[in-house]
Amino acid sequence: MPKRLYIDTVGCQMNMLDSELVVASLRQQGYELTTKPEEADTLLFNTCSVREQAENKTYSHLGVLRDLKASHPEKIIGVMGCMAQNHQKKIFQRAPYVDLVVGPGQLHQIPSLIDKVAAGEGRQIEVSLGRRDGSRVEIARSHESFDPLRDPEMRPTPFQAYVRIQIGCDKFCTYCIVPSVRGPEQGRRPEDILAETRHLADQGTVEITLVGQTVNSYRGQDAAGKSWNLADLLAAIHEIDGIRRIKFVTNYPKDMTDELLTAVRELDKVSPYLHVPAQSGSNDMLKRMKRGYTVEQYRDMMRRIREGVPGAAVSSDFIVGFCGETEAEFQMTVDLVEECRFKNSFIFKYSEREGTRGAELFLDDVPFTVKQERNNTLLEIQNRISLEDNQKQIGNTLNVLVEGISKAAAKKEDADDSPVVQLTGRTHCDRIVVFDGNRRQIGQILPVAIYDSASHTLFGEVITEECGSELFMLS
Ligand code: 5AD
Ligand code: SF4
């Protein structure tokens, strides 16, 4: 009987990709996926350390498994990803029934580590060197990128895929744990990225999202010794037949070059969508965060985006309640959000992370209730802006990559047999669109006429060539 694997993934796109690759490698060893922990032989948790809440959630998930492990000691429980690197042996102390702790730089070892546990060799731990535990080269080598061949069946939407172009981060923003757990920034070789993208295109992938912590800082060297940047990569990927959309996340404001903006404007397949976190609208906060730019420079970057890529959608991240943030400083963030009119913003309450410069240098002195209030205030403003901008889309026809059945339709019991269902997809600019259609249209890019909007969703009707906006002939 095949062995069964349960995997729980939280966190960023990098984690989604890592989970896909780990599952693919375990499937090659004969594993099948299950969504039920109690049916699984091996249970893996791919974890996030960016905020304390994410770590607490993982510990509470692990807590639930205590009884299961007590009654089935043969089941193997593993913690992988950022929290494994961050907490290391502490995980065994808090959850003594965990068998496996594997950092993001050792994921390729998971199949052999599981075998070791199964063979009775006891608990296994594999993590990378810390940022102060060796030379840069040694530390970089201890963080290995895990990029084996891809398995489209392992993705919720086989026609969309993440492609890693960079691992690690060297920016060391004072609040952020990522440089410690994901190690030094390393660009993948351009030839490897292109080969993987060609392979994905051959498997039917139409949309590629290039991922890196600071994806636009990418530098890679090819076999001939030539240095490539992100604009070079976009141009080369643009030539790959079958790929119809190219996105990239996450951008670092300081590295948003005119050359990159020109590539976004001129290469049709590249989505006019840029996620460029600002984090704060106050220069004092940006300095404490060690973001490496001023609000004036961020504004100038926004001007260059608006002029260089007309119609581009820009989204951002903000941290509220970072150490010492005053009401006046928060107001400057509000002003920046009002001014930049982001498509959407991800807003986070500051969460102190042990081991960061922020935790060493500054006091986490903004009360939780104030963080909560500021979070709500900023979210409300952003939602209003998102709604206003979405309303401007009413009457437009947008090309939508159909991603699947909408959440609402998936919940309905009869969703499985009716030919017409509510579908969801995304525009080139990354706007979510919901419309009625046929499940056979999943994976296609279709023109959809927008007739209504909410702050984060557009509502539309598929346009057919013969009779304009029509639904039922599509079955
Ligand atoms: N607390 C709150 N938010 C954080 N982020 C990173 N570190 C922290 C932290 N310690 C946010 C940043 C980043 C996003 C991925 O998570 O806004 O852009
Ligand atoms: Fe963290 Fe800053 Fe690197 Fe982003 S750029 S991963 S926020 S250290």
Short mmCIF file of C-alpha atoms and ligand atoms in Angstrom, two decimals:
data_model
loop_
_atom_site.label_atom_id
_atom_site.label_comp_id
_atom_site.label_asym_id
_atom_site.label_seq_id
_atom_site.Cartn_x
_atom_site.Cartn_y
_atom_site.Cartn_z
CA MET A 1 0.00 0.00 0.00
CA PRO A 2 1.35 3.48 -0.83
CA LYS A 3 2.45 5.61 2.07
CA ARG A 4 0.39 8.69 2.72
CA LEU A 5 1.59 12.25 3.25
CA TYR A 6 -0.22 15.13 4.91
CA ILE A 7 1.30 18.57 4.40
CA ASP A 8 0.26 21.88 5.91
CA THR A 9 1.73 25.04 4.38
CA VAL A 10 1.63 28.57 5.75
CA GLY A 11 3.47 31.73 4.72
CA CYS A 12 4.72 33.21 1.49
CA GLN A 13 4.94 32.06 -2.14
CA MET A 14 8.40 30.67 -1.43
CA ASN A 15 6.82 28.22 1.03
CA MET A 16 4.11 27.21 -1.43
CA LEU A 17 6.82 26.44 -3.94
CA ASP A 18 8.93 24.56 -1.39
CA SER A 19 5.93 22.43 -0.42
CA GLU A 20 5.20 21.62 -4.06
CA LEU A 21 8.78 20.47 -4.55
CA VAL A 22 8.91 18.42 -1.35
CA VAL A 23 5.63 16.72 -2.25
CA ALA A 24 6.91 16.03 -5.77
CA SER A 25 10.07 14.43 -4.40
CA LEU A 26 8.11 12.28 -1.94
CA ARG A 27 5.68 11.21 -4.66
CA GLN A 28 8.66 9.86 -6.54
CA GLN A 29 9.25 7.68 -3.46
CA GLY A 30 5.71 6.31 -3.72
CA TYR A 31 3.85 8.69 -1.38
CA GLU A 32 0.27 9.74 -2.01
CA LEU A 33 -1.23 12.94 -0.60
CA THR A 34 -4.01 12.93 1.97
CA THR A 35 -5.88 15.86 3.47
CA LYS A 36 -6.59 13.91 6.69
CA PRO A 37 -3.82 13.95 9.34
CA GLU A 38 -5.18 10.78 10.95
CA GLU A 39 -4.77 8.84 7.69
CA ALA A 40 -1.20 9.99 7.06
CA ASP A 41 2.00 8.03 7.63
CA THR A 42 4.06 11.22 7.46
CA LEU A 43 2.85 14.70 8.50
CA LEU A 44 4.85 17.74 7.45
CA PHE A 45 4.40 21.36 8.51
CA ASN A 46 5.95 23.98 6.26
CA THR A 47 6.26 26.97 8.54
CA CYS A 48 6.68 30.75 8.67
CA SER A 49 8.58 32.87 11.22
CA VAL A 50 7.84 36.36 9.93
CA ARG A 51 5.38 37.03 12.74
CA GLU A 52 5.00 35.40 16.15
CA GLN A 53 1.37 34.56 15.46
CA ALA A 54 2.37 32.26 12.58
CA GLU A 55 4.75 30.36 14.86
CA ASN A 56 2.16 30.09 17.63
CA LYS A 57 -0.34 28.65 15.17
CA THR A 58 2.13 25.97 14.14
CA TYR A 59 2.76 25.04 17.77
CA SER A 60 -0.95 24.77 18.38
CA HIS A 61 -1.33 22.57 15.26
CA LEU A 62 1.45 20.39 16.57
CA GLY A 63 -0.25 20.30 19.99
CA VAL A 64 -3.34 18.77 18.43
CA LEU A 65 -1.20 15.89 17.16
CA ARG A 66 0.10 14.88 20.58
CA ASP A 67 -2.59 12.24 21.13
CA LEU A 68 -2.40 10.94 17.57
CA LYS A 69 1.34 10.37 17.93
CA ALA A 70 0.84 8.74 21.34
CA SER A 71 -1.56 6.19 19.87
CA HIS A 72 0.38 5.85 16.58
CA PRO A 73 4.08 6.26 17.38
CA GLU A 74 4.96 4.99 13.91
CA LYS A 75 3.61 8.16 12.30
CA ILE A 76 6.41 10.59 11.40
CA ILE A 77 5.90 14.27 12.20
CA GLY A 78 8.17 16.88 10.62
CA VAL A 79 8.59 20.63 10.90
CA MET A 80 10.21 22.21 7.85
CA GLY A 81 10.89 25.75 6.61
CA CYS A 82 11.64 29.01 8.39
CA MET A 83 10.53 28.00 11.88
CA ALA A 84 12.69 24.89 11.73
CA GLN A 85 15.69 27.12 11.03
CA ASN A 86 14.60 29.70 13.59
CA HIS A 87 13.78 27.43 16.54
CA GLN A 88 15.86 24.36 15.69
CA LYS A 89 16.08 22.03 18.74
CA LYS A 90 13.61 24.16 20.69
CA ILE A 91 10.91 22.51 18.58
CA PHE A 92 11.79 19.13 20.11
CA GLN A 93 11.52 20.69 23.57
CA ARG A 94 8.08 22.20 22.98
CA ALA A 95 6.76 19.25 20.98
CA PRO A 96 8.83 16.19 21.98
CA TYR A 97 6.90 13.93 19.61
CA VAL A 98 8.25 15.76 16.53
CA ASP A 99 10.66 13.49 14.62
CA LEU A 100 12.08 15.83 12.03
CA VAL A 101 13.27 19.46 11.93
CA VAL A 102 14.46 20.61 8.48
CA GLY A 103 15.44 24.16 7.54
CA PRO A 104 14.58 25.78 4.17
CA GLY A 105 18.13 25.12 2.97
CA GLN A 106 17.95 21.34 3.52
CA LEU A 107 14.63 20.41 1.97
CA HIS A 108 16.28 18.09 -0.55
CA GLN A 109 17.21 15.83 2.38
CA ILE A 110 13.63 15.25 3.53
CA PRO A 111 13.10 11.86 1.82
CA SER A 112 16.32 10.42 3.27
CA LEU A 113 15.65 11.92 6.71
CA ILE A 114 12.19 10.34 6.77
CA ASP A 115 13.83 6.99 5.90
CA LYS A 116 16.24 7.42 8.80
CA VAL A 117 13.42 8.06 11.27
CA ALA A 118 11.49 5.08 9.87
CA ALA A 119 14.61 2.92 10.25
CA GLY A 120 14.66 3.70 13.96
CA GLU A 121 17.59 6.12 13.90
CA GLY A 122 15.70 8.58 16.10
CA ARG A 123 15.02 12.28 15.70
CA GLN A 124 16.63 14.05 12.79
CA ILE A 125 17.58 17.70 12.54
CA GLU A 126 19.15 19.43 9.52
CA VAL A 127 19.51 23.20 9.45
CA SER A 128 21.81 25.78 7.85
CA LEU A 129 24.56 27.82 9.49
CA GLY A 130 23.44 31.03 11.24
CA ARG A 131 24.44 34.40 9.72
CA ARG A 132 27.33 34.71 12.18
CA ASP A 133 28.47 31.08 12.12
CA GLY A 134 31.07 31.10 9.35
CA SER A 135 32.38 32.83 6.26
CA ARG A 136 29.84 34.19 3.78
CA VAL A 137 30.71 31.42 1.34
CA GLU A 138 30.26 28.70 3.99
CA ILE A 139 26.97 30.17 5.16
CA ALA A 140 25.72 30.57 1.57
CA ARG A 141 26.67 26.95 0.79
CA SER A 142 24.73 25.74 3.81
CA HIS A 143 21.53 27.23 2.29
CA GLU A 144 20.90 25.12 -0.77
CA SER A 145 18.20 26.05 -3.25
CA PHE A 146 15.86 23.12 -3.78
CA ASP A 147 14.77 23.03 -7.41
CA PRO A 148 14.15 19.52 -8.68
CA LEU A 149 11.94 18.75 -11.67
CA ARG A 150 8.41 20.03 -11.45
CA ASP A 151 5.24 18.03 -11.01
CA PRO A 152 2.16 19.92 -12.32
CA GLU A 153 -0.18 17.56 -10.51
CA MET A 154 1.12 18.96 -7.26
CA ARG A 155 -0.12 22.46 -7.94
CA PRO A 156 -3.70 23.54 -7.27
CA THR A 157 -3.63 25.12 -10.76
CA PRO A 158 -1.22 23.22 -13.03
CA PHE A 159 -1.20 26.02 -15.60
CA GLN A 160 0.32 28.46 -13.09
CA ALA A 161 3.72 28.01 -11.49
CA TYR A 162 6.20 29.76 -9.26
CA VAL A 163 9.81 29.73 -10.38
CA ARG A 164 12.48 30.55 -7.86
CA ILE A 165 15.12 32.92 -9.17
CA GLN A 166 16.75 33.88 -5.90
CA ILE A 167 17.10 32.58 -2.38
CA GLY A 168 17.86 34.48 0.82
CA CYS A 169 18.02 38.19 1.55
CA ASP A 170 20.82 40.62 2.37
CA LYS A 171 18.76 43.71 3.15
CA PHE A 172 18.52 43.12 6.90
CA CYS A 173 15.50 45.33 7.58
CA THR A 174 15.64 45.61 11.36
CA TYR A 175 12.21 44.02 11.99
CA CYS A 176 12.72 41.03 9.72
CA ILE A 177 13.80 37.47 10.50
CA VAL A 178 14.09 36.40 6.84
CA PRO A 179 17.83 37.12 6.34
CA SER A 180 18.56 34.91 9.40
CA VAL A 181 16.39 31.98 8.40
CA ARG A 182 16.74 32.06 4.62
CA GLY A 183 20.42 33.03 4.56
CA PRO A 184 22.45 35.17 2.15
CA GLU A 185 20.96 36.40 -1.12
CA GLN A 186 21.94 34.08 -3.97
CA GLY A 187 20.75 34.38 -7.56
CA ARG A 188 20.02 31.15 -9.38
CA ARG A 189 21.81 30.53 -12.66
CA PRO A 190 19.90 32.04 -15.61
CA GLU A 191 20.28 28.83 -17.64
CA ASP A 192 18.63 26.81 -14.85
CA ILE A 193 15.76 29.29 -14.54
CA LEU A 194 15.16 29.23 -18.31
CA ALA A 195 15.38 25.44 -18.51
CA GLU A 196 12.86 25.07 -15.68
CA THR A 197 10.52 27.60 -17.31
CA ARG A 198 10.76 25.81 -20.69
CA HIS A 199 9.99 22.55 -18.95
CA LEU A 200 6.98 24.13 -17.23
CA ALA A 201 5.79 25.55 -20.58
CA ASP A 202 6.08 22.06 -22.12
CA GLN A 203 3.89 20.79 -19.27
CA GLY A 204 1.22 23.36 -20.20
CA THR A 205 2.04 26.19 -17.80
CA VAL A 206 0.81 29.54 -19.12
CA GLU A 207 1.61 31.81 -16.19
CA ILE A 208 4.98 32.00 -14.47
CA THR A 209 5.60 33.95 -11.29
CA LEU A 210 9.27 34.54 -10.58
CA VAL A 211 9.88 34.55 -6.84
CA GLY A 212 12.58 36.00 -4.64
CA GLN A 213 12.57 38.00 -1.38
CA THR A 214 13.88 41.00 -3.33
CA VAL A 215 13.25 39.69 -6.81
CA ASN A 216 14.28 42.88 -8.62
CA SER A 217 17.68 42.84 -6.92
CA TYR A 218 18.34 39.60 -8.84
CA ARG A 219 21.84 39.06 -10.16
CA GLY A 220 22.80 35.78 -11.76
CA GLN A 221 25.81 34.66 -13.72
CA ASP A 222 25.57 32.44 -16.79
CA ALA A 223 28.13 29.82 -17.84
CA ALA A 224 29.91 32.39 -20.03
CA GLY A 225 30.38 34.62 -16.99
CA LYS A 226 27.86 37.24 -18.13
CA SER A 227 25.83 38.91 -15.38
CA TRP A 228 22.03 38.91 -15.79
CA ASN A 229 19.50 41.14 -14.06
CA LEU A 230 15.73 40.73 -13.81
CA ALA A 231 15.09 42.71 -17.03
CA ASP A 232 17.42 40.31 -18.91
CA LEU A 233 15.57 37.32 -17.47
CA LEU A 234 12.15 38.75 -18.37
CA ALA A 235 13.28 39.30 -21.97
CA ALA A 236 14.55 35.71 -22.25
CA ILE A 237 11.45 34.18 -20.64
CA HIS A 238 9.28 36.29 -22.95
CA GLU A 239 10.66 34.26 -25.87
CA ILE A 240 9.45 30.94 -24.46
CA ASP A 241 6.48 29.59 -26.44
CA GLY A 242 3.48 28.66 -24.36
CA ILE A 243 4.20 31.13 -21.56
CA ARG A 244 1.57 33.86 -21.81
CA ARG A 245 1.95 35.75 -18.54
CA ILE A 246 5.00 36.55 -16.44
CA LYS A 247 4.78 38.03 -12.94
CA PHE A 248 7.44 38.60 -10.32
CA VAL A 249 7.35 39.14 -6.54
CA THR A 250 8.49 40.74 -4.19
CA ASN A 251 10.19 43.96 -5.25
CA TYR A 252 12.53 46.14 -3.23
CA PRO A 253 11.81 49.87 -3.84
CA LYS A 254 15.44 50.91 -4.20
CA ASP A 255 16.11 48.40 -6.96
CA MET A 256 13.18 49.39 -9.19
CA THR A 257 15.32 50.50 -12.13
CA ASP A 258 14.12 52.32 -15.26
CA GLU A 259 15.50 49.40 -17.26
CA LEU A 260 13.16 47.04 -15.41
CA LEU A 261 10.17 49.38 -15.86
CA THR A 262 10.92 49.58 -19.58
CA ALA A 263 10.96 45.78 -19.75
CA VAL A 264 7.58 45.64 -17.97
CA ARG A 265 6.14 48.18 -20.40
CA GLU A 266 7.55 46.68 -23.57
CA LEU A 267 7.21 42.95 -23.00
CA ASP A 268 3.54 42.10 -23.56
CA LYS A 269 3.65 38.92 -21.52
CA VAL A 270 4.97 40.69 -18.43
CA SER A 271 2.10 41.68 -16.16
CA PRO A 272 1.81 45.41 -15.50
CA TYR A 273 1.61 44.57 -11.82
CA LEU A 274 4.26 45.50 -9.25
CA HIS A 275 4.27 44.51 -5.59
CA VAL A 276 6.67 47.00 -3.97
CA PRO A 277 6.33 47.17 -0.17
CA ALA A 278 6.72 50.67 1.28
CA GLN A 279 6.38 49.53 4.95
CA SER A 280 5.94 53.11 6.27
CA GLY A 281 5.34 56.68 5.15
CA SER A 282 7.64 58.21 7.78
CA ASN A 283 11.34 58.79 7.17
CA ASP A 284 12.17 58.25 10.84
CA MET A 285 10.41 54.88 10.82
CA LEU A 286 12.05 53.88 7.52
CA LYS A 287 15.40 54.74 9.06
CA ARG A 288 14.71 52.64 12.14
CA MET A 289 13.49 49.86 9.90
CA LYS A 290 16.73 50.28 7.89
CA ARG A 291 14.79 50.10 4.66
CA GLY A 292 17.47 51.99 2.74
CA TYR A 293 15.23 54.64 1.14
CA THR A 294 13.32 57.78 2.09
CA VAL A 295 9.64 58.48 1.52
CA GLU A 296 10.71 61.00 -1.13
CA GLN A 297 12.59 58.25 -2.96
CA TYR A 298 9.58 55.93 -2.72
CA ARG A 299 7.35 58.70 -4.12
CA ASP A 300 9.80 59.26 -6.94
CA MET A 301 9.75 55.53 -7.69
CA MET A 302 5.93 55.66 -7.83
CA ARG A 303 6.13 58.59 -10.25
CA ARG A 304 8.54 56.62 -12.46
CA ILE A 305 6.18 53.62 -12.37
CA ARG A 306 3.13 55.73 -13.25
CA GLU A 307 4.99 57.44 -16.10
CA GLY A 308 6.95 54.42 -17.27
CA VAL A 309 4.19 51.80 -17.12
CA PRO A 310 0.86 53.62 -17.57
CA GLY A 311 -2.04 51.68 -16.09
CA ALA A 312 0.18 49.46 -13.94
CA ALA A 313 -1.31 48.12 -10.71
CA VAL A 314 0.93 48.61 -7.69
CA SER A 315 0.49 46.90 -4.35
CA SER A 316 2.33 47.34 -1.08
CA ASP A 317 3.00 46.02 2.42
CA PHE A 318 2.90 48.13 5.59
CA ILE A 319 3.91 47.47 9.16
CA VAL A 320 1.97 49.46 11.76
CA GLY A 321 3.10 49.97 15.34
CA PHE A 322 6.79 49.46 14.73
CA CYS A 323 8.97 50.55 17.68
CA GLY A 324 8.38 54.17 18.65
CA GLU A 325 5.78 54.88 15.94
CA THR A 326 3.90 58.03 16.96
CA GLU A 327 0.43 59.06 15.85
CA ALA A 328 2.02 61.69 13.59
CA GLU A 329 4.29 59.09 12.01
CA PHE A 330 1.36 56.76 11.45
CA GLN A 331 -0.48 59.67 9.81
CA MET A 332 2.37 59.94 7.32
CA THR A 333 1.72 56.32 6.33
CA VAL A 334 -1.96 57.16 5.89
CA ASP A 335 -0.94 60.08 3.64
CA LEU A 336 1.29 57.85 1.55
CA VAL A 337 -1.50 55.28 1.08
CA GLU A 338 -3.94 58.05 0.08
CA GLU A 339 -1.46 59.42 -2.39
CA CYS A 340 -0.16 56.22 -4.00
CA ARG A 341 -3.54 54.58 -4.54
CA PHE A 342 -2.28 51.02 -4.33
CA LYS A 343 -4.36 48.27 -5.89
CA ASN A 344 -4.18 46.61 -2.49
CA SER A 345 -1.97 46.65 0.59
CA PHE A 346 -1.07 43.94 3.04
CA ILE A 347 -1.04 45.50 6.50
CA PHE A 348 0.72 43.89 9.45
CA LYS A 349 0.98 44.71 13.14
CA TYR A 350 4.63 44.77 14.15
CA SER A 351 5.66 41.53 15.80
CA GLU A 352 9.01 41.54 17.57
CA ARG A 353 11.31 38.76 16.38
CA GLU A 354 14.11 37.57 18.60
CA GLY A 355 17.44 37.69 16.81
CA THR A 356 16.63 40.74 14.67
CA ARG A 357 18.39 44.11 15.03
CA GLY A 358 15.01 45.66 15.77
CA ALA A 359 14.56 43.47 18.84
CA GLU A 360 18.10 44.30 20.00
CA LEU A 361 17.97 48.05 19.44
CA PHE A 362 14.43 49.23 20.02
CA LEU A 363 11.59 48.76 22.45
CA ASP A 364 8.37 47.21 21.12
CA ASP A 365 6.51 50.04 22.83
CA VAL A 366 3.34 50.57 20.79
CA PRO A 367 0.49 48.91 22.72
CA PHE A 368 -1.31 46.07 20.94
CA THR A 369 -4.60 47.95 20.96
CA VAL A 370 -2.97 50.91 19.19
CA LYS A 371 -1.43 48.56 16.61
CA GLN A 372 -4.87 47.05 16.09
CA GLU A 373 -6.51 50.46 15.69
CA ARG A 374 -3.89 51.64 13.21
CA ASN A 375 -4.23 48.39 11.31
CA ASN A 376 -8.00 48.86 11.03
CA THR A 377 -7.70 52.53 10.06
CA LEU A 378 -5.21 51.84 7.29
CA LEU A 379 -7.16 48.85 6.04
CA GLU A 380 -10.34 50.90 5.81
CA ILE A 381 -8.59 53.60 3.80
CA GLN A 382 -6.99 51.06 1.49
CA ASN A 383 -10.31 49.25 1.01
CA ARG A 384 -12.02 52.49 0.05
CA ILE A 385 -9.29 53.26 -2.49
CA SER A 386 -9.41 49.70 -3.87
CA LEU A 387 -13.18 49.98 -4.26
CA GLU A 388 -12.96 53.38 -5.99
CA ASP A 389 -10.35 52.10 -8.41
CA ASN A 390 -12.22 48.86 -9.06
CA GLN A 391 -15.37 50.84 -9.87
CA LYS A 392 -13.44 52.52 -12.67
CA GLN A 393 -13.12 49.07 -14.28
CA ILE A 394 -16.89 48.76 -14.73
CA GLY A 395 -17.66 48.73 -18.45
CA ASN A 396 -14.16 47.52 -19.39
CA THR A 397 -13.43 44.16 -20.95
CA LEU A 398 -10.44 42.49 -19.33
CA ASN A 399 -8.54 39.33 -20.24
CA VAL A 400 -8.87 36.92 -17.36
CA LEU A 401 -6.84 33.79 -16.71
CA VAL A 402 -9.45 31.43 -15.28
CA GLU A 403 -8.02 29.92 -12.09
CA GLY A 404 -10.89 27.74 -10.91
CA ILE A 405 -14.28 27.52 -9.30
CA SER A 406 -14.99 30.47 -6.99
CA LYS A 407 -14.88 29.90 -3.26
CA ALA A 408 -18.62 30.53 -2.96
CA ALA A 409 -19.42 27.99 -5.69
CA ALA A 410 -17.02 25.42 -4.28
CA LYS A 411 -18.91 25.55 -0.97
CA LYS A 412 -22.22 24.73 -2.62
CA GLU A 413 -22.92 21.03 -2.62
CA ASP A 414 -24.30 20.92 -6.14
CA ALA A 415 -21.20 22.66 -7.55
CA ASP A 416 -19.94 19.38 -8.93
CA ASP A 417 -22.53 18.54 -11.54
CA SER A 418 -23.99 21.77 -12.96
CA PRO A 419 -22.29 22.77 -16.25
CA VAL A 420 -22.41 26.50 -15.48
CA VAL A 421 -20.52 27.46 -12.34
CA GLN A 422 -19.12 30.60 -10.81
CA LEU A 423 -15.49 30.84 -11.82
CA THR A 424 -12.67 33.00 -10.53
CA GLY A 425 -9.60 34.31 -12.29
CA ARG A 426 -7.15 37.16 -12.51
CA THR A 427 -6.48 39.96 -14.94
CA HIS A 428 -3.02 40.76 -16.29
CA CYS A 429 -2.88 43.43 -13.53
CA ASP A 430 -3.65 40.80 -10.88
CA ARG A 431 -7.24 41.90 -10.21
CA ILE A 432 -9.58 39.12 -9.10
CA VAL A 433 -12.61 38.60 -11.34
CA VAL A 434 -15.62 36.41 -10.63
CA PHE A 435 -17.99 35.34 -13.44
CA ASP A 436 -20.22 32.50 -14.56
CA GLY A 437 -18.78 30.00 -17.00
CA ASN A 438 -18.01 26.38 -17.69
CA ARG A 439 -15.45 24.43 -15.70
CA ARG A 440 -13.81 23.45 -19.02
CA GLN A 441 -12.69 27.08 -19.27
CA ILE A 442 -10.36 26.72 -16.28
CA GLY A 443 -6.83 27.44 -17.49
CA GLN A 444 -7.95 29.58 -20.45
CA ILE A 445 -7.51 33.33 -20.87
CA LEU A 446 -10.94 34.81 -21.67
CA PRO A 447 -12.30 38.31 -22.29
CA VAL A 448 -14.65 39.25 -19.47
CA ALA A 449 -16.89 42.35 -19.47
CA ILE A 450 -16.97 43.91 -16.00
CA TYR A 451 -20.39 45.02 -14.73
CA ASP A 452 -19.89 45.38 -10.97
CA SER A 453 -17.17 45.59 -8.35
CA ALA A 454 -16.31 45.21 -4.68
CA SER A 455 -13.05 46.40 -3.13
CA HIS A 456 -11.16 43.21 -3.94
CA THR A 457 -13.33 41.56 -6.58
CA LEU A 458 -14.66 42.47 -10.02
CA PHE A 459 -17.80 40.82 -11.36
CA GLY A 460 -18.18 40.14 -15.06
CA GLU A 461 -19.57 38.16 -17.96
CA VAL A 462 -17.57 36.23 -20.51
CA ILE A 463 -17.67 37.76 -23.97
CA THR A 464 -18.09 35.27 -26.80
CA GLU A 465 -17.25 36.23 -30.37
CA GLU A 466 -20.62 35.26 -31.84
CA CYS A 467 -23.05 37.07 -29.59
CA GLY A 468 -21.22 39.29 -27.21
CA SER A 469 -21.88 38.76 -23.56
CA GLU A 470 -23.38 35.29 -23.29
CA LEU A 471 -23.09 32.44 -20.88
CA PHE A 472 -25.06 29.37 -21.59
CA MET A 473 -23.78 28.51 -25.06
CA LEU A 474 -20.45 27.81 -23.39
CA SER A 475 -21.45 24.52 -21.87
N1 5AD B 1 6.27 42.08 12.07
C1 5AD B 1 5.24 42.39 11.25
N2 5AD B 1 5.30 42.31 9.92
C2 5AD B 1 6.47 41.90 9.37
N3 5AD B 1 6.84 41.74 8.08
C3 5AD B 1 8.12 41.31 8.06
N4 5AD B 1 8.59 41.20 9.33
C4 5AD B 1 7.59 41.57 10.16
C5 5AD B 1 7.46 41.68 11.56
N5 5AD B 1 8.46 41.39 12.38
C6 5AD B 1 5.95 42.04 6.96
C7 5AD B 1 6.57 43.06 6.00
C8 5AD B 1 6.92 42.22 4.80
C9 5AD B 1 5.85 41.16 4.85
C10 5AD B 1 6.13 39.92 4.09
O1 5AD B 1 5.74 40.85 6.22
O2 5AD B 1 5.58 44.01 5.66
O3 5AD B 1 6.90 42.95 3.60
FE1 SF4 B 2 12.81 41.02 5.15
FE2 SF4 B 2 13.63 43.42 4.27
FE3 SF4 B 2 14.64 41.16 3.16
FE4 SF4 B 2 12.09 41.86 2.69
S1 SF4 B 2 13.91 43.04 2.10
S2 SF4 B 2 12.84 39.79 3.24
S3 SF4 B 2 11.47 42.77 4.65
S4 SF4 B 2 14.91 41.85 5.28
#
